[in-house]
Coordinates of C-alpha atoms and ligand atoms in Angstrom, one line a residue:
M1 CA 2.4 21.8 35.6
S2 CA 0.2 21.7 31.8
E3 CA -3.1 22.5 30.9
E4 CA -4.7 19.1 29.0
F5 CA -7.1 19.9 26.1
D6 CA -7.7 17.4 23.6
V7 CA -7.1 19.6 21.1
V8 CA -4.7 22.4 20.8
V9 CA -4.9 24.6 17.2
I10 CA -0.9 27.1 17.0
G11 CA -2.4 29.6 14.6
A12 CA -6.5 31.5 15.0
G13 CA -6.2 32.4 10.8
P14 CA -9.1 31.1 9.5
G15 CA -8.2 27.7 9.7
G16 CA -7.0 27.9 12.9
Y17 CA -10.7 29.3 14.2
I18 CA -12.8 27.3 12.8
A19 CA -10.9 23.7 12.6
A20 CA -11.1 24.9 16.7
I21 CA -14.3 26.6 16.7
R22 CA -15.8 22.5 15.0
A23 CA -13.2 20.3 17.2
A24 CA -15.4 22.2 20.0
Q25 CA -19.3 21.1 18.4
L26 CA -18.1 18.1 18.2
G27 CA -17.3 17.7 21.8
F28 CA -13.2 18.6 22.9
K29 CA -11.9 20.4 25.5
V30 CA -10.1 22.7 22.6
A31 CA -7.3 25.6 22.8
C32 CA -6.3 27.9 20.3
I33 CA -3.2 30.4 20.4
D34 CA -2.7 33.0 18.1
D35 CA 0.4 35.8 18.5
W36 CA -1.4 38.8 15.9
T37 CA -1.5 41.3 17.7
R38 CA -3.4 45.3 17.8
K39 CA -1.6 48.4 17.8
D40 CA -3.5 48.5 21.2
G41 CA -1.4 45.4 22.3
K42 CA -5.2 43.5 22.5
P43 CA -5.2 40.3 20.5
A44 CA -6.0 40.0 17.0
P45 CA -7.0 36.9 16.0
G46 CA -8.6 35.8 12.0
G47 CA -4.6 35.8 10.7
T48 CA -3.7 37.1 7.9
C49 CA -7.2 36.7 5.9
T50 CA -8.4 39.1 8.9
N51 CA -5.7 41.5 9.4
V52 CA -4.2 42.2 6.3
G53 CA -5.8 39.9 3.7
C54 CA -9.3 39.2 2.9
I55 CA -10.6 41.1 4.6
P56 CA -9.2 44.6 5.0
S57 CA -8.3 44.7 1.1
K58 CA -11.9 44.1 0.4
A59 CA -13.1 47.3 2.8
L60 CA -10.8 49.0 0.6
L61 CA -12.1 47.8 -3.0
Q62 CA -15.1 49.1 -2.0
S63 CA -14.3 51.7 -0.8
S64 CA -11.8 53.1 -4.0
E65 CA -15.2 51.6 -5.9
N66 CA -17.6 54.0 -4.1
F67 CA -15.3 56.4 -4.8
A68 CA -15.0 55.9 -8.3
H69 CA -18.7 55.5 -8.8
A70 CA -19.4 59.0 -7.7
G71 CA -16.6 60.2 -10.2
H72 CA -17.8 58.4 -13.2
A73 CA -20.5 55.9 -13.0
F74 CA -22.7 58.6 -11.4
A75 CA -23.3 60.8 -13.8
D76 CA -24.7 58.4 -16.5
H77 CA -27.9 57.8 -13.8
G78 CA -28.0 61.7 -13.9
I79 CA -26.4 61.7 -10.4
G80 CA -24.3 64.5 -10.4
V81 CA -21.2 65.3 -7.9
T82 CA -19.8 68.5 -7.2
G83 CA -16.3 68.6 -5.0
L84 CA -15.9 64.6 -5.0
T85 CA -13.3 63.8 -2.3
M86 CA -11.3 61.4 -0.6
D87 CA -10.7 61.2 2.4
V88 CA -7.9 58.0 2.7
A89 CA -7.3 58.5 6.8
K90 CA -11.0 58.2 7.3
M91 CA -11.0 55.2 4.4
L92 CA -8.2 53.7 6.3
A93 CA -9.8 54.2 10.1
R94 CA -12.7 52.2 8.0
K95 CA -11.3 49.3 7.2
E96 CA -9.2 49.0 10.8
K97 CA -13.1 49.0 12.0
V98 CA -14.1 46.2 9.8
V99 CA -11.0 44.6 10.7
A100 CA -11.6 44.7 14.4
Q101 CA -15.0 44.1 14.5
N102 CA -13.9 40.8 12.8
N103 CA -10.8 40.5 15.5
D104 CA -13.5 40.1 17.9
G105 CA -16.5 38.3 16.5
I106 CA -13.7 35.6 16.6
L107 CA -13.0 36.2 20.2
Y108 CA -16.6 36.0 21.0
L109 CA -17.2 33.0 18.9
F110 CA -14.3 31.0 20.8
K111 CA -16.2 32.5 24.4
K112 CA -19.8 30.8 22.5
N113 CA -17.8 27.7 22.0
K114 CA -16.6 27.6 25.2
V115 CA -12.5 27.4 23.3
A116 CA -9.7 28.3 25.3
F117 CA -7.9 31.5 24.1
F118 CA -4.1 31.9 24.6
H119 CA -2.3 35.1 23.0
G120 CA 1.7 34.4 22.0
V121 CA 3.4 32.5 20.3
G122 CA 2.8 28.5 20.5
S123 CA 5.7 26.5 19.8
F124 CA 6.1 22.2 20.3
A125 CA 7.7 21.4 23.8
G126 CA 8.3 18.0 23.4
R127 CA 5.9 14.8 24.0
D128 CA 5.3 12.5 27.6
G129 CA 3.3 9.6 27.0
E130 CA 0.9 9.7 23.8
R131 CA 0.5 13.8 24.7
W132 CA 1.9 17.1 23.2
K133 CA 3.4 19.3 25.0
V134 CA 2.7 23.1 23.6
G135 CA 4.0 26.3 25.3
V136 CA 2.0 29.7 24.8
A137 CA 5.5 32.5 25.1
G138 CA 3.5 35.5 25.6
A139 CA 2.3 38.2 28.4
A140 CA 0.7 35.4 29.4
P141 CA 3.5 32.4 29.5
A142 CA 1.9 28.7 29.6
E143 CA 1.9 25.4 28.8
L144 CA -0.2 23.1 27.7
A145 CA -0.3 19.4 27.1
A146 CA -3.3 17.3 24.1
K147 CA -3.1 14.6 21.7
H148 CA -4.2 16.6 18.6
V149 CA -2.5 19.4 17.6
V150 CA -3.4 21.4 14.5
V151 CA -0.3 23.8 12.7
A152 CA -2.2 26.0 11.3
T153 CA 0.3 28.8 11.2
G154 CA -0.1 30.3 7.1
S155 CA 1.7 32.3 5.1
K156 CA 3.7 35.0 4.7
P157 CA 5.1 37.9 2.0
R158 CA 7.2 36.4 -0.7
A159 CA 10.2 39.2 -1.1
L160 CA 11.9 39.7 -4.0
P161 CA 15.8 38.9 -3.6
G162 CA 17.9 41.2 -1.9
V163 CA 15.2 43.8 -2.2
P164 CA 13.9 44.3 1.8
I165 CA 10.6 45.4 2.9
D166 CA 10.1 48.6 4.7
N167 CA 6.7 49.2 4.2
V168 CA 7.9 52.9 3.3
R169 CA 9.0 52.2 -0.5
V170 CA 8.9 48.5 -0.9
L171 CA 5.4 47.4 0.7
D172 CA 4.0 43.9 1.1
N173 CA 0.0 43.4 1.3
A174 CA 0.0 45.0 4.7
G175 CA 1.7 48.2 3.5
A176 CA -0.3 47.6 0.2
L177 CA -3.3 48.6 2.6
A178 CA -1.8 51.0 4.4
I179 CA -1.1 53.9 1.8
P180 CA -1.7 57.0 3.2
A181 CA -2.0 58.9 1.0
V182 CA -2.5 57.8 -2.6
P183 CA 0.3 57.9 -4.9
K184 CA 1.0 59.4 -7.7
K185 CA 3.2 56.7 -8.9
L186 CA 2.0 53.3 -8.2
G187 CA 4.4 50.4 -9.5
V188 CA 3.3 46.7 -9.1
V189 CA 5.7 43.9 -8.7
G190 CA 3.8 40.3 -10.0
A191 CA 0.2 40.5 -11.6
G192 CA -1.1 38.4 -9.2
V193 CA -4.5 38.1 -7.3
I194 CA -3.2 40.7 -5.1
G195 CA -1.3 42.8 -6.9
L196 CA -4.5 43.3 -9.6
E197 CA -7.0 43.8 -6.1
M198 CA -4.6 46.7 -4.8
G199 CA -3.3 47.7 -8.1
S200 CA -7.4 48.2 -8.6
V201 CA -8.0 49.9 -5.8
W202 CA -4.9 52.6 -5.4
R203 CA -5.6 53.1 -9.3
R204 CA -9.7 54.1 -8.7
L205 CA -8.2 57.0 -6.0
G206 CA -6.0 58.4 -9.1
A207 CA -2.4 56.5 -8.9
E208 CA -0.7 56.0 -12.1
V209 CA -0.5 52.3 -11.5
T210 CA 2.1 50.5 -13.7
V211 CA 1.8 46.5 -13.3
L212 CA 4.9 44.3 -14.3
E213 CA 4.4 40.5 -14.4
A214 CA 7.4 37.5 -15.1
L215 CA 5.3 34.7 -16.8
P216 CA 4.3 36.0 -20.7
A217 CA 1.2 35.4 -19.8
F218 CA -1.6 37.1 -18.0
L219 CA -3.3 35.4 -15.7
G220 CA -2.2 31.9 -16.7
A221 CA -4.5 30.1 -14.1
A222 CA -7.4 31.6 -15.2
D223 CA -9.3 30.2 -18.1
V224 CA -7.7 31.9 -20.8
T225 CA -10.6 33.6 -22.4
I226 CA -11.6 35.5 -18.8
A227 CA -8.0 36.2 -18.8
K228 CA -7.6 38.0 -22.1
E229 CA -11.0 39.8 -21.1
A230 CA -9.4 40.5 -18.3
Q231 CA -6.4 42.1 -19.6
K232 CA -8.0 44.4 -22.4
L233 CA -10.8 46.0 -19.2
F234 CA -8.6 46.2 -16.9
A235 CA -6.2 48.1 -19.6
K236 CA -9.2 50.0 -20.7
Q237 CA -9.0 51.2 -17.1
G238 CA -6.0 52.5 -17.0
L239 CA -4.2 49.4 -15.2
A240 CA -0.3 49.2 -17.1
I241 CA 0.0 45.4 -17.3
H242 CA 3.2 44.6 -18.7
T243 CA 4.6 40.4 -18.7
G244 CA 7.1 38.7 -19.8
V245 CA 9.7 41.4 -17.1
Q246 CA 12.2 40.5 -16.0
I247 CA 13.5 42.7 -12.9
T248 CA 17.0 44.0 -12.1
D249 CA 17.4 46.1 -9.8
V250 CA 14.7 47.8 -7.3
K251 CA 16.6 50.7 -5.2
A252 CA 14.6 52.3 -2.5
G253 CA 15.3 55.7 -2.0
R254 CA 13.7 58.7 0.8
D255 CA 11.7 60.2 -1.5
A256 CA 11.1 57.6 -4.1
V257 CA 11.8 53.8 -5.6
T258 CA 13.8 53.2 -9.3
V259 CA 13.3 49.9 -10.7
A260 CA 14.8 48.3 -13.7
W261 CA 13.0 45.5 -15.7
T262 CA 13.9 44.0 -18.9
D263 CA 10.6 43.8 -21.2
A264 CA 9.3 41.2 -23.3
A265 CA 11.4 42.3 -25.9
G266 CA 14.9 42.4 -24.3
A267 CA 14.6 46.4 -23.5
A268 CA 15.6 47.9 -20.8
N269 CA 13.5 50.2 -18.3
T270 CA 13.7 51.8 -15.7
A271 CA 10.7 54.0 -13.7
A272 CA 10.7 55.8 -10.5
F273 CA 7.3 54.9 -8.7
D274 CA 6.5 56.7 -5.2
R275 CA 5.5 52.8 -3.8
L276 CA 6.2 49.6 -5.0
I277 CA 4.0 46.7 -3.6
V278 CA 5.7 43.3 -4.5
S279 CA 3.4 41.0 -4.8
I280 CA 5.1 37.5 -6.4
G281 CA 3.5 35.0 -4.1
R282 CA 3.7 34.0 -0.1
L283 CA 5.5 30.9 1.8
P284 CA 4.9 29.3 4.4
F285 CA 5.5 30.4 8.0
T286 CA 5.8 28.3 10.4
G287 CA 9.4 30.2 12.2
G288 CA 8.1 29.6 16.2
L289 CA 6.7 26.3 16.2
A290 CA 9.8 24.7 17.3
A291 CA 9.2 21.9 14.1
D292 CA 12.7 21.2 14.3
A293 CA 12.9 19.9 18.3
V294 CA 9.9 17.8 17.8
G295 CA 10.8 16.5 13.5
L296 CA 8.1 18.2 12.5
E297 CA 8.7 17.5 8.5
L298 CA 9.0 20.4 6.3
D299 CA 9.3 20.2 2.2
E300 CA 12.3 21.5 0.7
R301 CA 9.6 24.8 0.0
G302 CA 9.0 24.8 3.6
F303 CA 5.5 23.6 3.6
V304 CA 4.8 21.0 5.9
T305 CA 4.6 17.8 4.5
V306 CA 0.9 16.3 4.7
D307 CA -1.4 13.5 4.0
A308 CA -4.2 13.8 1.5
E309 CA -5.7 14.2 5.0
C310 CA -3.8 16.7 6.4
R311 CA -1.7 14.4 8.8
T312 CA 1.8 15.3 9.6
N313 CA 4.7 13.0 9.7
L314 CA 4.0 13.0 13.8
P315 CA 0.8 11.4 15.2
G316 CA -1.5 12.8 16.1
V317 CA 0.3 15.9 15.0
W318 CA -2.5 17.4 11.8
A319 CA -1.7 21.0 9.4
I320 CA -4.3 22.5 7.3
G321 CA -4.3 25.8 5.4
D322 CA -1.7 27.6 4.0
V323 CA 0.4 26.6 5.6
V324 CA 0.2 22.8 3.8
R325 CA 0.1 22.6 -0.1
G326 CA -2.9 23.8 -2.3
P327 CA -4.4 27.2 -3.0
M328 CA -3.4 29.8 -0.5
L329 CA -7.2 30.4 0.0
A330 CA -8.9 31.8 3.0
H331 CA -12.0 28.9 2.4
K332 CA -9.4 25.8 0.9
A333 CA -7.7 26.8 4.9
E334 CA -11.5 26.2 6.8
E335 CA -12.9 23.3 4.5
E336 CA -9.5 21.2 6.1
G337 CA -10.3 22.9 9.4
V338 CA -13.9 21.3 9.5
A339 CA -12.3 18.4 8.0
V340 CA -9.2 18.0 10.4
A341 CA -11.8 18.2 13.1
E342 CA -14.2 15.5 12.0
R343 CA -11.0 13.3 11.6
I344 CA -9.8 13.6 15.1
A345 CA -13.6 12.9 15.7
G346 CA -12.9 9.4 14.0
Q347 CA -15.7 11.0 11.6
H348 CA -14.7 11.4 7.0
G349 CA -14.2 15.0 7.0
H350 CA -13.8 15.6 3.5
V351 CA -12.5 18.2 1.5
D352 CA -12.8 18.4 -2.6
F353 CA -10.2 20.4 -4.3
D354 CA -12.3 20.1 -7.6
T355 CA -14.8 22.3 -6.1
V356 CA -12.3 24.9 -4.4
P357 CA -13.1 28.7 -6.2
W358 CA -10.8 31.0 -7.0
V359 CA -12.3 35.1 -7.0
I360 CA -10.1 37.6 -7.6
Y361 CA -12.2 41.0 -6.6
T362 CA -11.1 43.5 -9.4
A363 CA -14.0 45.6 -11.0
P364 CA -15.2 43.8 -13.0
E365 CA -15.0 40.7 -10.9
I366 CA -13.8 37.5 -11.5
A367 CA -14.4 33.6 -10.5
W368 CA -14.0 30.1 -11.7
V369 CA -14.5 26.4 -10.2
G370 CA -13.1 23.5 -12.0
R371 CA -10.9 23.4 -15.1
T372 CA -10.5 25.8 -18.0
E373 CA -10.8 24.7 -21.3
Q374 CA -6.9 25.6 -21.4
Q375 CA -6.5 22.6 -18.9
L376 CA -9.8 20.2 -20.3
K377 CA -6.8 20.8 -24.0
A378 CA -4.1 19.1 -22.5
E379 CA -6.2 16.9 -20.6
G380 CA -7.5 15.7 -24.2
V381 CA -10.9 15.3 -22.4
D382 CA -14.0 15.8 -25.0
Y383 CA -16.3 18.9 -24.0
R384 CA -18.5 21.3 -25.3
A385 CA -18.2 25.1 -24.1
G386 CA -20.9 27.8 -23.8
S387 CA -20.8 31.7 -23.2
F388 CA -23.0 33.9 -22.8
P389 CA -22.6 37.9 -22.3
F390 CA -23.3 40.4 -19.2
S391 CA -24.3 43.6 -22.2
A392 CA -27.2 41.3 -23.1
N393 CA -28.6 41.1 -19.3
G394 CA -30.9 42.9 -18.2
R395 CA -30.3 43.1 -14.5
A396 CA -27.3 44.1 -15.8
R397 CA -27.6 47.1 -18.2
A398 CA -30.2 48.3 -15.3
L399 CA -27.3 48.0 -12.6
G400 CA -25.3 49.9 -15.9
D401 CA -22.2 47.3 -15.5
A402 CA -22.3 45.1 -18.1
S403 CA -18.9 43.8 -18.6
G404 CA -17.6 40.2 -18.9
F405 CA -19.6 36.8 -19.9
V406 CA -20.0 33.4 -17.9
K407 CA -19.0 30.5 -19.4
I408 CA -19.5 26.9 -18.8
L409 CA -17.4 23.7 -20.3
A410 CA -19.5 21.0 -20.5
D411 CA -18.1 16.8 -20.9
R412 CA -19.8 16.6 -24.3
K413 CA -21.4 12.7 -23.7
T414 CA -22.8 13.2 -20.2
D415 CA -23.0 16.5 -20.6
R416 CA -21.6 17.2 -16.5
I417 CA -19.6 20.3 -15.6
L418 CA -16.3 20.7 -15.3
G419 CA -16.1 23.9 -15.3
V420 CA -17.9 28.2 -15.3
H421 CA -15.9 30.8 -15.8
M422 CA -17.1 34.0 -15.1
I423 CA -16.0 37.8 -15.4
G424 CA -18.7 40.1 -14.6
P425 CA -20.3 42.5 -11.6
M426 CA -21.0 40.2 -8.7
V427 CA -19.8 36.6 -10.1
S428 CA -17.8 36.4 -6.6
E429 CA -21.5 36.0 -5.5
L430 CA -23.0 33.7 -9.0
I431 CA -19.8 31.2 -9.1
A432 CA -21.3 30.2 -5.4
E433 CA -24.0 28.0 -8.4
G434 CA -21.5 26.7 -10.2
V435 CA -20.0 25.5 -7.4
V436 CA -23.0 23.6 -6.0
A437 CA -23.5 22.8 -9.3
M438 CA -20.6 21.0 -10.1
A439 CA -20.1 19.5 -5.9
F440 CA -23.5 17.4 -6.7
G441 CA -22.3 16.8 -10.8
A442 CA -25.1 18.5 -12.3
A443 CA -24.9 18.9 -16.0
S444 CA -25.2 21.5 -17.6
E445 CA -29.0 21.1 -18.2
D446 CA -29.6 20.7 -14.7
L447 CA -28.4 24.4 -15.0
A448 CA -31.0 25.2 -17.8
R449 CA -33.5 23.6 -17.2
I450 CA -33.7 26.0 -13.3
C451 CA -36.0 29.2 -12.4
H452 CA -33.5 31.8 -12.7
A453 CA -34.5 34.8 -10.8
H454 CA -35.5 37.0 -13.6
P455 CA -34.4 39.6 -14.0
S456 CA -31.4 39.1 -11.9
L457 CA -27.0 38.3 -12.7
S458 CA -28.1 34.7 -12.6
E459 CA -29.3 34.5 -15.5
A460 CA -26.2 34.6 -17.2
T461 CA -25.1 31.6 -15.4
K462 CA -28.8 30.0 -17.2
E463 CA -28.2 31.8 -20.2
A464 CA -24.1 30.1 -20.7
A465 CA -25.9 26.7 -19.5
L466 CA -28.4 26.9 -22.9
A467 CA -25.3 27.8 -24.6
V468 CA -23.8 24.5 -24.1
D469 CA -26.7 23.0 -25.8
G470 CA -26.3 25.9 -28.4
R471 CA -29.9 27.1 -27.1
T472 CA -29.6 30.4 -25.2
L473 CA -33.2 32.4 -25.5
N474 CA -31.9 36.3 -25.3
L475 CA -28.9 36.0 -27.7
Ligands
LIG501 P1 -3.4 32.6 8.5 O1 -4.6 33.2 7.7 O2 -2.2 32.9 7.6 O3 -3.4 33.4 9.8 C1 -1.9 31.5 10.7 C2 -2.2 32.4 12.1 O4 -1.0 31.9 12.8 C3 -1.3 34.2 11.9 O5 -2.8 34.9 13.0 C4 -0.2 33.6 12.5 O6 0.3 35.6 13.1 C5 -0.4 33.0 13.5 N1 0.4 32.1 13.2 C6 1.5 31.9 12.8 N2 2.6 31.0 14.0 C7 2.1 31.0 15.3 C8 2.7 30.3 16.1 N3 3.7 30.0 16.2 N4 2.2 30.9 17.4 C9 1.2 31.1 17.6 N5 0.5 31.9 16.6 C10 1.3 31.8 14.8 N6 -8.2 34.3 0.3 C11 -9.7 33.7 0.1 O7 -10.0 33.2 0.4 N7 -10.3 35.2 -0.1 C12 -9.7 36.6 -0.9 O8 -10.3 37.4 -0.8 C13 -8.2 36.9 -0.4 N8 -7.5 38.0 0.2 C14 -6.1 38.0 0.1 C15 -5.8 39.4 0.1 C16 -4.4 39.7 0.7 C17 -3.6 41.3 0.6 C18 -3.6 38.6 1.3 C19 -2.4 39.0 1.5 C20 -4.1 36.9 1.4 C21 -5.6 37.2 1.2 N9 -5.7 35.7 0.9 C22 -7.8 35.8 0.2 C23 -5.6 34.8 1.5 C24 -6.1 34.1 2.6 O9 -5.5 35.3 3.7 C25 -4.8 32.7 3.7 O10 -5.2 32.1 2.4 C26 -5.7 32.4 4.7 O11 -5.4 33.0 6.1 C27 -4.8 31.4 5.2 O12 -5.4 31.0 6.4 P2 -4.7 30.4 7.6 O13 -5.3 30.0 8.3 O14 -3.4 28.9 7.2 O15 -3.4 30.9 8.0
LIG502 P1 0.2 35.2 -7.0 O1 0.5 33.8 -6.8 O2 -1.4 35.2 -7.0 O3 0.7 36.0 -7.9 C1 2.1 35.9 -8.1 C2 2.9 36.8 -9.0 O4 4.1 37.3 -9.3 C3 2.4 35.7 -10.5 O5 2.1 36.2 -11.5 C4 3.4 34.9 -10.8 O6 4.2 35.3 -12.0 C5 4.4 37.0 -10.7 N1 5.9 36.7 -9.9 C6 6.8 35.6 -9.5 N2 7.5 36.4 -9.0 C7 7.9 37.3 -10.0 C8 9.2 38.2 -10.5 N3 10.3 38.4 -9.6 N4 9.1 39.7 -10.9 C9 7.7 39.0 -11.6 N5 6.3 39.0 -11.2 C10 6.5 37.9 -10.3 O7 0.7 35.5 -5.8 P2 -0.2 37.4 -4.6 O8 -0.5 38.0 -5.4 O9 0.9 37.6 -4.4 O10 -0.9 36.6 -3.6 C11 -0.6 35.5 -2.7 C12 -1.4 34.8 -2.8 O11 -2.5 35.3 -1.8 C13 -2.5 34.7 -3.8 O12 -1.8 33.1 -4.2 C14 -3.5 34.1 -3.4 O13 -3.8 32.6 -2.8 C15 -4.0 34.1 -1.6 N6 -5.4 35.7 -2.1 C16 -6.1 36.0 -2.4 C17 -7.4 36.6 -2.9 C18 -8.2 36.2 -2.6 O14 -8.8 34.6 -3.3 N7 -8.9 36.8 -4.1 C19 -6.5 38.0 -2.9 C20 -5.6 37.6 -3.2 C21 -4.4 36.9 -2.6

């Protein structure tokens, strides 16, 4: 006998757990299935984001930044630190604690919202009239039935062809978050978001980090002026970033991993690293779903095919998050989860892909929303640009962290903001103002006229908006 629900969500990452909660808020009887398991065998809902992604990476970024500050920045404040040590095991244990708090938080939210949680692998088990049957394989097998199924099964790391991830020498994101001691030499393949964040963590703790990127341009998705500034600042910190690289061989031995590559000029290089992080993008994950058995359509790259509203080719089956097209970001997955739950309820759920922010949690942080200057040029849009450096911002100077700038791009005729780009202290938080402004269709003059607290980093955003009209006050 199947247990009856209105909505069954497969996957409890940020897409799935949020979809389940929103559907429950809307009055549906909801089940959510997730197979992630803690070392102690307990369920660990939260997906990649909570277990081996956003949350643990930010925990390690914070620990390593604290260490770096104690080692370098404190001296400027007159604070002397002697005998500074780093207990990597303790740092990793703290990270695990932060992760477990988030796992437990999701279980609490499920209880609070009366979402039935099933720990195990969910798979399509056929159709019965208008209802989909979904099996749960695990310690407590079950069969569920529902008119609506939301597939939120996420993504998995992409490996280099012929180079297996062993998470001893060759690491994916999970391995990169659990290196037991600071490596002397760390190699990173891919200068994307994971490569830069994880490379920063281990560099701050003392590793000599070499990043090997295939593309000729560094951080091609970011605004070109931001990418240039970032490359300059990261190089100054000691991150050796090589672009235009082609990896020709990777050999993992007992104590080291040897990497061979040709550089941008075509010259052959080799280096031996204690560990190698492979962060060359992620692939959609549909294993275990039995997608074939019910004819769930996947595209040639393995993503579940969906329309603009996350409908798959099967009636009542929706898909969201990393397993479908669009940026692989937790907040994008969450927005789709909310929108799908609302669509199931007959409402008009909406995700505005034009205002999805990007944040890279390096130091300085990088954040942007909307279009880059190079995109506007390519599209032939007539725009004005205004920038303001944190070196002219009083709060940034007081913080002792005044690198980077804020840049605003606005339509020349209408002044509507088309993009906001930031590199600097705490811009992961500052970018929200740009997102709100763009979501409300604000003009740069709107931002320029709004009263911003003094002294605050947010004044740099106001000044960048003033700069669009060539009238900064503090520069
Ligand atoms: P996932 O989080 O991958 O969750 C899918 C869940 O479904 C998993 O628990 C999986 O085990 C489960 N599952 C799969 N198949 C089945 C099945 N058949 N039955 C039951 N359960 C199943 N994004 C950001 O926005 N900000 C960040 O700072 C950030 N940092 C990141 C750092 C790293 C190192 C990585 C790897 C990613 C990071 N991301 C970040 C990306 C973010 O983690 C993903 O975009 C997000 O987790 C996608 O959410 P999702 O719900 O689609 O899938
Ligand atoms: P990515 O797409 O950000 O970067 C991968 C990089 O590897 C690219 O620059 C690519 O050109 C390069 N590359 C690809 N193949 C290569 C090869 N053979 N040799 C050398 N370089 C190669 O992917 P990444 O860093 O693996 O992260 C996956 C996703 O996770 C990101 O796209 C992002 O969506 C998400 N994420 C988000 C974070 C955030 O929001 N702060 C943090 C970490 C991950």
